[in-house]
PDB file of C-alpha atoms in Angstrom:
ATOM      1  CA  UNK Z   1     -50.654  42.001-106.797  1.00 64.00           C
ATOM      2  CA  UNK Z   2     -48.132  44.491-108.203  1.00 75.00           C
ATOM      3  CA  UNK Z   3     -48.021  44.629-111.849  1.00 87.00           C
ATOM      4  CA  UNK Z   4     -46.373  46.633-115.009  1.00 92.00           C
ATOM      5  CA  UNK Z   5     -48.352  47.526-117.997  1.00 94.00           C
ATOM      6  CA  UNK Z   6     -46.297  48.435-121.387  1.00 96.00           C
ATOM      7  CA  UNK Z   7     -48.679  49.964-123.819  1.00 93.00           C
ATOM      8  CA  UNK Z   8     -47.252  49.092-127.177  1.00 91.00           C
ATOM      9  CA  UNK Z   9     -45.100  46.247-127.847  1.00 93.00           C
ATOM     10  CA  UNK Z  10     -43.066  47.953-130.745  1.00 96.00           C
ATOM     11  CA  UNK Z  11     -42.548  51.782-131.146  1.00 97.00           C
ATOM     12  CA  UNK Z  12     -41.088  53.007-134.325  1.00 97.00           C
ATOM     13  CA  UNK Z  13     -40.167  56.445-134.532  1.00 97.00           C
ATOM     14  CA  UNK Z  14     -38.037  58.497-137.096  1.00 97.00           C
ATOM     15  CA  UNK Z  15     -34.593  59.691-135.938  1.00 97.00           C
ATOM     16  CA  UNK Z  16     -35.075  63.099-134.885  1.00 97.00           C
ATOM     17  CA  UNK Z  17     -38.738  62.361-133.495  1.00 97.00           C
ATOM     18  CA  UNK Z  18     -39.880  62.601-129.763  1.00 97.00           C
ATOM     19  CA  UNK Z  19     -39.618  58.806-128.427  1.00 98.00           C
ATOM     20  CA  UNK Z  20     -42.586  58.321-125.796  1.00 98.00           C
ATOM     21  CA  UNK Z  21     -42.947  55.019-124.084  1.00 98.00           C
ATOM     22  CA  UNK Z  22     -45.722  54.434-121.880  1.00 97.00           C
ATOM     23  CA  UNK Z  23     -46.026  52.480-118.434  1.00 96.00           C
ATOM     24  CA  UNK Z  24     -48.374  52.163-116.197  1.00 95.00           C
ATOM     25  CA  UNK Z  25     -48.038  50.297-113.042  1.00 92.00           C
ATOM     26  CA  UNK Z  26     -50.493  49.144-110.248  1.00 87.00           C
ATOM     27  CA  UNK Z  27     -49.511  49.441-106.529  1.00 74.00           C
ATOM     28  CA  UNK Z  28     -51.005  49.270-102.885  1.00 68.00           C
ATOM     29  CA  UNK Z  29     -48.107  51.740-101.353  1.00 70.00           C
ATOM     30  CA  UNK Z  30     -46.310  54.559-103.391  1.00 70.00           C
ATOM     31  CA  UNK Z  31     -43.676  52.605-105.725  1.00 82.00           C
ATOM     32  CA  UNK Z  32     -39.818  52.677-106.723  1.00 89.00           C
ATOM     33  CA  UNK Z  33     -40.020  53.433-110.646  1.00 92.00           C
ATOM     34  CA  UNK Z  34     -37.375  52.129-113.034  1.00 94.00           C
ATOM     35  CA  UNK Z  35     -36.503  51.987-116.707  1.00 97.00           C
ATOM     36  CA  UNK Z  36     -33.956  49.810-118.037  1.00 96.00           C
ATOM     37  CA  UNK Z  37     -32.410  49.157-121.853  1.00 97.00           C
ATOM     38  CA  UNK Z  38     -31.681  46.254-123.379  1.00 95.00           C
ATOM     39  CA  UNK Z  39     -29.467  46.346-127.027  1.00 94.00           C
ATOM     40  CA  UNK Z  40     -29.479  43.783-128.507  1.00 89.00           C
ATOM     41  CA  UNK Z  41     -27.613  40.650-127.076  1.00 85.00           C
ATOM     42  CA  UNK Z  42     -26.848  42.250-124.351  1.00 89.00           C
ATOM     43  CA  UNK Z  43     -28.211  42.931-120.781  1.00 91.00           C
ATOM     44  CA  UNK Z  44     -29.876  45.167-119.101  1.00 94.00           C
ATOM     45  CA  UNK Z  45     -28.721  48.470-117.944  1.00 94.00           C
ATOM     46  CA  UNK Z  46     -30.458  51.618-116.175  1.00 94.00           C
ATOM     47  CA  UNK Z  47     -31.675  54.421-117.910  1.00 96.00           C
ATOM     48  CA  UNK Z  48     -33.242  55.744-114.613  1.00 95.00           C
ATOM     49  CA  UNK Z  49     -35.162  55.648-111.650  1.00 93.00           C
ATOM     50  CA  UNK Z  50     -37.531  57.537-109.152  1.00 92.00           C
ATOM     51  CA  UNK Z  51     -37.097  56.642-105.594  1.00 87.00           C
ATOM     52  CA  UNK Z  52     -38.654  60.153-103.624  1.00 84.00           C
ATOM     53  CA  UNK Z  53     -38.340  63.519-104.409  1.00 86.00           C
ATOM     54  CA  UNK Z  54     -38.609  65.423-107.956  1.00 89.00           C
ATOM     55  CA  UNK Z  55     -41.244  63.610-110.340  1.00 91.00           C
ATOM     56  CA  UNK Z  56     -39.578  64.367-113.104  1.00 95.00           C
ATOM     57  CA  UNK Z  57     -36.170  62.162-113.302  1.00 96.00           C
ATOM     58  CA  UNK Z  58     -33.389  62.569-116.121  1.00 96.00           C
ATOM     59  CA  UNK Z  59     -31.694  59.421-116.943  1.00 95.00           C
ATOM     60  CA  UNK Z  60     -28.463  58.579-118.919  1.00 94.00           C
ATOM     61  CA  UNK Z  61     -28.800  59.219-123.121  1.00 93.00           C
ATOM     62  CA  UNK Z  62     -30.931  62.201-122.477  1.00 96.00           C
ATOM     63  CA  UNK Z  63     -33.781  60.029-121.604  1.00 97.00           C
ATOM     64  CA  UNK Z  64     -36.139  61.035-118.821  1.00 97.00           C
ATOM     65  CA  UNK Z  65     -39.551  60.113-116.919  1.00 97.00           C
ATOM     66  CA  UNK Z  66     -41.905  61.979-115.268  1.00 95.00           C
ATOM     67  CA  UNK Z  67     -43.403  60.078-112.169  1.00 94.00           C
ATOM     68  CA  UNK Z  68     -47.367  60.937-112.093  1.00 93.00           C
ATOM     69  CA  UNK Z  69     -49.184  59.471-108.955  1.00 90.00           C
ATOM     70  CA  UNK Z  70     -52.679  60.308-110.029  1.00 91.00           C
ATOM     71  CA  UNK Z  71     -52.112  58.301-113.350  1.00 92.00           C
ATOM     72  CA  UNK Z  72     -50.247  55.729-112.003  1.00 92.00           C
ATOM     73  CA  UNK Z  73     -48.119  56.613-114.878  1.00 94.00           C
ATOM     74  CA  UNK Z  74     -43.800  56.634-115.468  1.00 96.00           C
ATOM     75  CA  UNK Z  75     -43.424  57.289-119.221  1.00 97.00           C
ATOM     76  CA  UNK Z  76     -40.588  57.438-120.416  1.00 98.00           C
ATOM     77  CA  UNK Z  77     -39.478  60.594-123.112  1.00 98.00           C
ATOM     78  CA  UNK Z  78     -36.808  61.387-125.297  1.00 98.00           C
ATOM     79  CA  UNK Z  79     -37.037  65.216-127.226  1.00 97.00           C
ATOM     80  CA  UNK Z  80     -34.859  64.104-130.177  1.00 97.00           C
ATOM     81  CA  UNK Z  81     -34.138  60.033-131.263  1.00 97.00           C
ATOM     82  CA  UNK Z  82     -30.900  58.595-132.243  1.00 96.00           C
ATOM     83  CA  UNK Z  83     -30.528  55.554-134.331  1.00 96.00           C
ATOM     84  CA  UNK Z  84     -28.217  54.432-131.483  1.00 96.00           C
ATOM     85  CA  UNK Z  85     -31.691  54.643-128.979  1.00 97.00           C
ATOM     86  CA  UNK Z  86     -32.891  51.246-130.657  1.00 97.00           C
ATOM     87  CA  UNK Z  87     -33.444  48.947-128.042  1.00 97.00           C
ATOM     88  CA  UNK Z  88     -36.170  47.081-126.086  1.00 96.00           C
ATOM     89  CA  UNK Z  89     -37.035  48.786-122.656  1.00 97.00           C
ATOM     90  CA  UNK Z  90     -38.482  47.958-119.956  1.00 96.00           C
ATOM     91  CA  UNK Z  91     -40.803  49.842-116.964  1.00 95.00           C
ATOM     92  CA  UNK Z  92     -39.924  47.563-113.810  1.00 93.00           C
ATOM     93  CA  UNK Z  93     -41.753  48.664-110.175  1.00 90.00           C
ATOM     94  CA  UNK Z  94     -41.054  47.658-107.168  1.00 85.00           C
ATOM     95  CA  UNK Z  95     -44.073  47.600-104.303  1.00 75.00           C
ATOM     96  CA  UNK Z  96     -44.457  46.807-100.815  1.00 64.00           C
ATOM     97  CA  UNK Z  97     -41.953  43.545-101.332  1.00 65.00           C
ATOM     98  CA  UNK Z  98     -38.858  43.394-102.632  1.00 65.00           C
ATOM     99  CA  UNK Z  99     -39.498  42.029-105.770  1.00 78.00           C
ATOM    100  CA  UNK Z 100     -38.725  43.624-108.943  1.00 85.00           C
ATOM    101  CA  UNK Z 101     -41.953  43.440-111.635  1.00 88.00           C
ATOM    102  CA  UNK Z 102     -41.320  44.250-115.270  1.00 92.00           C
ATOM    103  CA  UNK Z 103     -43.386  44.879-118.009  1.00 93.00           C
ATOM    104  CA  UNK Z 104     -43.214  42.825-121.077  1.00 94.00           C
ATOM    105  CA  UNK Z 105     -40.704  45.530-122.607  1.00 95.00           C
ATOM    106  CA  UNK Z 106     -41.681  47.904-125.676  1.00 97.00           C
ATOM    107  CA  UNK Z 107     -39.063  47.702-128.674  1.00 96.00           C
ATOM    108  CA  UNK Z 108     -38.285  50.676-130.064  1.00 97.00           C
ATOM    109  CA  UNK Z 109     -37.048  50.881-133.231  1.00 97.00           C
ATOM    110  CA  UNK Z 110     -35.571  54.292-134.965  1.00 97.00           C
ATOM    111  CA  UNK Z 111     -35.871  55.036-138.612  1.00 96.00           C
ATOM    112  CA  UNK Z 112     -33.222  56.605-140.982  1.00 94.00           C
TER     113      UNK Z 112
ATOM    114  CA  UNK M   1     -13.825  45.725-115.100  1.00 64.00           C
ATOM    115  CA  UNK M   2     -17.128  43.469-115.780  1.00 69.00           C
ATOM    116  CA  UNK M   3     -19.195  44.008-112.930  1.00 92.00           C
ATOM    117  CA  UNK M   4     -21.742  40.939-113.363  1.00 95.00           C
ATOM    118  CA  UNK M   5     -19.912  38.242-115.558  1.00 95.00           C
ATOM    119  CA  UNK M   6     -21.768  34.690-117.015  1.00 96.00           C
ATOM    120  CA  UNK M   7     -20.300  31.974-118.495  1.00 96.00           C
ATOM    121  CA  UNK M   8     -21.012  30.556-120.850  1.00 96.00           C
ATOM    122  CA  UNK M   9     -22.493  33.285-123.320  1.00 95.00           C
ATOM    123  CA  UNK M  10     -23.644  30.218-125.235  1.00 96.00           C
ATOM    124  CA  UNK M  11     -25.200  27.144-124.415  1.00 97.00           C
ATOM    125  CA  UNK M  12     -26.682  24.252-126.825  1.00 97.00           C
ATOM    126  CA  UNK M  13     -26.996  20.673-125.480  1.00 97.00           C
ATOM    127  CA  UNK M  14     -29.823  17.645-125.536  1.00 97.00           C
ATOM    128  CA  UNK M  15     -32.992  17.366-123.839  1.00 97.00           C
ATOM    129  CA  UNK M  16     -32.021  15.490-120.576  1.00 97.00           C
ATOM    130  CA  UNK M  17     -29.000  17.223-119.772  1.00 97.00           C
ATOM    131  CA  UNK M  18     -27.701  18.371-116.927  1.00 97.00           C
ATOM    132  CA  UNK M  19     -26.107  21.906-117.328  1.00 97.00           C
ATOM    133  CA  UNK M  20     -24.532  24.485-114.806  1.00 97.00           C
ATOM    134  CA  UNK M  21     -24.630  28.612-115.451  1.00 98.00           C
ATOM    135  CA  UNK M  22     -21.992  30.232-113.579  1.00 97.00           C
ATOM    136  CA  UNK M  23     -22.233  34.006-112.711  1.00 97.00           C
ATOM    137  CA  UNK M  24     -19.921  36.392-110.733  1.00 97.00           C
ATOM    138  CA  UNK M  25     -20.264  39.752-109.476  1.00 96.00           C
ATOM    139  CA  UNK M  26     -17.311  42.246-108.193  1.00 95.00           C
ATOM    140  CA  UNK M  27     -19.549  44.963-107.103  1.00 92.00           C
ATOM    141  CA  UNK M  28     -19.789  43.857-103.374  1.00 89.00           C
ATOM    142  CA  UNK M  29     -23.599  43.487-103.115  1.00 90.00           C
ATOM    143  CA  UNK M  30     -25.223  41.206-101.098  1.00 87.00           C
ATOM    144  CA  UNK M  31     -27.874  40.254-103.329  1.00 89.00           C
ATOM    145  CA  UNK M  32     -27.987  38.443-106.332  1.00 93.00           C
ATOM    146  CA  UNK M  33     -30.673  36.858-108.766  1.00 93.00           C
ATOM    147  CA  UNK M  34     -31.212  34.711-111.471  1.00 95.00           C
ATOM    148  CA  UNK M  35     -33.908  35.291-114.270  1.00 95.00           C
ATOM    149  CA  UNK M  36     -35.343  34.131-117.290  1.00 95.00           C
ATOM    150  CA  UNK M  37     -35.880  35.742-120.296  1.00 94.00           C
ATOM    151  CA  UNK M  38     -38.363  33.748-123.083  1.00 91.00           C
ATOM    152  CA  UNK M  39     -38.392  34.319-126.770  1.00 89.00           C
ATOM    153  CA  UNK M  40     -40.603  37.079-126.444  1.00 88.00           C
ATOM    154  CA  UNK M  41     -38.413  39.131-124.187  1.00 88.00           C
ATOM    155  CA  UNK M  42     -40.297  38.258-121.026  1.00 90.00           C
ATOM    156  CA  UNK M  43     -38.151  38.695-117.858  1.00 91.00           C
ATOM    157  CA  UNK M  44     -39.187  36.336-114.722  1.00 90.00           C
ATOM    158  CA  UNK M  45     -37.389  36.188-111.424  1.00 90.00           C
ATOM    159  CA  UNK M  46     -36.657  33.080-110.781  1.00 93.00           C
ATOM    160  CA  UNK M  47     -34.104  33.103-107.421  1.00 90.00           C
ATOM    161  CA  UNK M  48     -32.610  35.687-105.206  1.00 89.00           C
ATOM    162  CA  UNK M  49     -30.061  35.501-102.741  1.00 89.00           C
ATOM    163  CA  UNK M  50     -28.742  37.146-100.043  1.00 85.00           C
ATOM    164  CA  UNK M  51     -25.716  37.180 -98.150  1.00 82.00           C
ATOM    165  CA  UNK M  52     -25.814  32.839 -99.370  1.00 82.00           C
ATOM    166  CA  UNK M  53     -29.736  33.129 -98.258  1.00 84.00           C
ATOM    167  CA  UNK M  54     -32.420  31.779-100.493  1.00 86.00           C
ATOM    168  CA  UNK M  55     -35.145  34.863 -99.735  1.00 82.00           C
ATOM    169  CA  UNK M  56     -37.102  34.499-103.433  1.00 79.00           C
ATOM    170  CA  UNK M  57     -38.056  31.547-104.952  1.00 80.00           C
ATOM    171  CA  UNK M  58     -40.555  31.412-107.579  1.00 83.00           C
ATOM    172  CA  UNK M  59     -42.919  28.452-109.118  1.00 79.00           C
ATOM    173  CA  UNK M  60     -39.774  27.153-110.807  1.00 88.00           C
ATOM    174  CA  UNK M  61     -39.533  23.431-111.260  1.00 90.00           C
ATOM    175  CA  UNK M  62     -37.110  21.575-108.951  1.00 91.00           C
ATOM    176  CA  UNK M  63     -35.061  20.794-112.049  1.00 95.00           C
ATOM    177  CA  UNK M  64     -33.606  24.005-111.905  1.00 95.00           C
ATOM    178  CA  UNK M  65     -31.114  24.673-108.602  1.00 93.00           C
ATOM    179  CA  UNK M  66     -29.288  27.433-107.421  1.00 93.00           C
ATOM    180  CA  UNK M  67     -26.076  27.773-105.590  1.00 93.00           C
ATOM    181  CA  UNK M  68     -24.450  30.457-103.578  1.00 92.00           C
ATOM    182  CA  UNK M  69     -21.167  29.522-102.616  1.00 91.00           C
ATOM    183  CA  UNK M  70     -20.275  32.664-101.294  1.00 91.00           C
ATOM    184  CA  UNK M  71     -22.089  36.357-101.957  1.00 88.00           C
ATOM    185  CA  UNK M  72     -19.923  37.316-104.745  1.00 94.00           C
ATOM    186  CA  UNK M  73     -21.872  33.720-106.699  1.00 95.00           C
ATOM    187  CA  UNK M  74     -24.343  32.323-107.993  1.00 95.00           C
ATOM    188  CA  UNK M  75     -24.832  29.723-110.218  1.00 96.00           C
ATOM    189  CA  UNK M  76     -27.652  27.923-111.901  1.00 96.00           C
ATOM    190  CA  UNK M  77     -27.856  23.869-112.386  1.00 97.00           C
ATOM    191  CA  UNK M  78     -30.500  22.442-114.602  1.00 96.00           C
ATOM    192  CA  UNK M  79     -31.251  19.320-114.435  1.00 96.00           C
ATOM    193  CA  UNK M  80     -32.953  16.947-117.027  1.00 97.00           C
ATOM    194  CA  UNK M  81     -33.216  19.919-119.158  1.00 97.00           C
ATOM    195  CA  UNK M  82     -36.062  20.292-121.729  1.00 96.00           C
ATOM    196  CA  UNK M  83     -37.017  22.343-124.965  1.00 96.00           C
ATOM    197  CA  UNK M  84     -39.236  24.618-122.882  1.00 94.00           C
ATOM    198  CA  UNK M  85     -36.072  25.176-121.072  1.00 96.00           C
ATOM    199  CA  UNK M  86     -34.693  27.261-124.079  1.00 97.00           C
ATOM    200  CA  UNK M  87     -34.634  30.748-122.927  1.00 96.00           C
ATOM    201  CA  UNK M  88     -31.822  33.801-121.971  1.00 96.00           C
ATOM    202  CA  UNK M  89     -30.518  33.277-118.414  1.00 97.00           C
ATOM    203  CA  UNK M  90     -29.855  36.724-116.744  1.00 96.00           C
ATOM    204  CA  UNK M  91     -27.825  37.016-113.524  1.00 96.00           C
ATOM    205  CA  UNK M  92     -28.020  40.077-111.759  1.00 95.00           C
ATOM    206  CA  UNK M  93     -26.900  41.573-108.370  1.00 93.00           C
ATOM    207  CA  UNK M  94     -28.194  44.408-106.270  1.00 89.00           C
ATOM    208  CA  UNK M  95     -26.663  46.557-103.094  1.00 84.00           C
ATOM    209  CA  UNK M  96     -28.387  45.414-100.832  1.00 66.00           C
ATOM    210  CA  UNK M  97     -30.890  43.364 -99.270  1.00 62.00           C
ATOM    211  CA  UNK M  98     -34.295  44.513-100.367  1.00 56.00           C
ATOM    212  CA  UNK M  99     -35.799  44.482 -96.786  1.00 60.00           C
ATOM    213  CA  UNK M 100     -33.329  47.134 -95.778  1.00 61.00           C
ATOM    214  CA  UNK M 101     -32.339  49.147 -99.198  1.00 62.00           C
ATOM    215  CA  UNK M 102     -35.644  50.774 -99.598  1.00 66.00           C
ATOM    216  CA  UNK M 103     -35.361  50.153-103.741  1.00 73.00           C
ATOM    217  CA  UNK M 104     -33.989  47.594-105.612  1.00 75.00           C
ATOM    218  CA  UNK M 105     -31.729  48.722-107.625  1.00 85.00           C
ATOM    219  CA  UNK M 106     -30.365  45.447-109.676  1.00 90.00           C
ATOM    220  CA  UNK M 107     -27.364  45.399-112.046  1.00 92.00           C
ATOM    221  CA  UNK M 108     -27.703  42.932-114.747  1.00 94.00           C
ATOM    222  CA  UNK M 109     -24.757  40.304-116.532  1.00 95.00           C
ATOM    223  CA  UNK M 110     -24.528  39.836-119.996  1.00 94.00           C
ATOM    224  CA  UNK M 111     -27.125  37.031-120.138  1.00 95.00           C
ATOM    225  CA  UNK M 112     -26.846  33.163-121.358  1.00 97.00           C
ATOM    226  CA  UNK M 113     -28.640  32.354-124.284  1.00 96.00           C
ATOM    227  CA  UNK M 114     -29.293  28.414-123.228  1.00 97.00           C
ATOM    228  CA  UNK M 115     -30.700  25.950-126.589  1.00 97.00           C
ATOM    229  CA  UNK M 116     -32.149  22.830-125.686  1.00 97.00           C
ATOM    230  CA  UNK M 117     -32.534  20.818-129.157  1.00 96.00           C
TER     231      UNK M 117
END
């Protein structure tokens, strides 16, 4: 079965820092990649995603992931965090069905 | 415009209520879903339509029932509801139906934080 693997539940990073969050997913056939935001009380929205083509995929906030096959890996990177980047995220993949799997979301937080 | 809308927001009632979550989306798709968020920011799929279609339905007790009265809906009744029940409710919508679109890209509502007490 398809599954999503967050390493870290909570990031903390200092504003200005690099932001890396990790995801690893499992998969039978080559995947659909996504990342997705959620501030707090709100919903989800897309920071990105990687269908075919280039590996490396730039998202909305200056976010972007770099698709690697042979580590079964999407991380997502930011050069330079904002306190406004504080959010949970979270790596969803999407297999051979058509079902969605997340991971159980990272939350980042961004210090002063 | 809001693109996928909920109501309500909020929700507190009893154990052994029966309560409805209504969700709307103006973005044409033909898909929608409903999920479930738990206190530890877990998402599950619970339901997904298409085109008024059950096509996903998870190991989700028959308390909980969706309705599709047209694409553009779908809304969530609970019945007998119970603590274990407390949770965020996310709606969300994609283009498509998954079997055709070859990803699934989903838009997400605002969520309904549901409290059972």
């Amino acid at each position: 079965a398809q599954s999503v693997t967050q390493l870290g539940s909570h990031v903390s990073v200092s504003e200005g820092a690099l932001v890396l969050l990790r995801c690893n997913y499992s998969s039978s056939v080559p995947p659909y990649l996504f990342w997705y935001v959620q501030y707090p009380n709100q919903g989800l929205q897309l920071l990105l995603k990687y269908t075919t083509g280039a590996t490396l995929v730039k998202g909305i906030n200056g976010f972007e992931a770099e698709f690697k096959k042979s580590e079964t890996s999407f991380h997502l990177t930011k050069p330079s965090a904002h306190m406004s980047d504080a959010a949970e995220y979270f790596c969803a993949a999407q297999g051979g069905s058509e079902k969605l799997v997340f991971g159980k979301g990272t939350k980042l937080t961004v210090n002063p | 415009d809001t693109a996928v809308s909920q109501t309500p927001k909020y929700l507190v009632t009893q154990m052994g209520n029966d309560k409805s979550i209504k969700c709307e989306q103006n973005l044409g798709h033909d898909t929608m879903y409903w999920y479930k968020q738990d206190s530890k920011k877990f998402l599950k799929i619970m339901f997904s339509y298409n085109n008024k279609e059950l096509i996903i339905n998870e190991t989700v007790p028959n308390r909980f029932s969706p309705k599709s009265p047209d694409k553009a809906h779908l809304n969530l009744h609970i019945n007998s509801l119970e603590l274990g029940d407390s949770a965020v409710y996310f709606c969300a919508s994609s283009p498509n139906s998954p079997s055709r679109l070859p990803y699934n890209e989903q838009f997400f509502g605002p969520g309904t934080r549901l409290t059972v007490l």
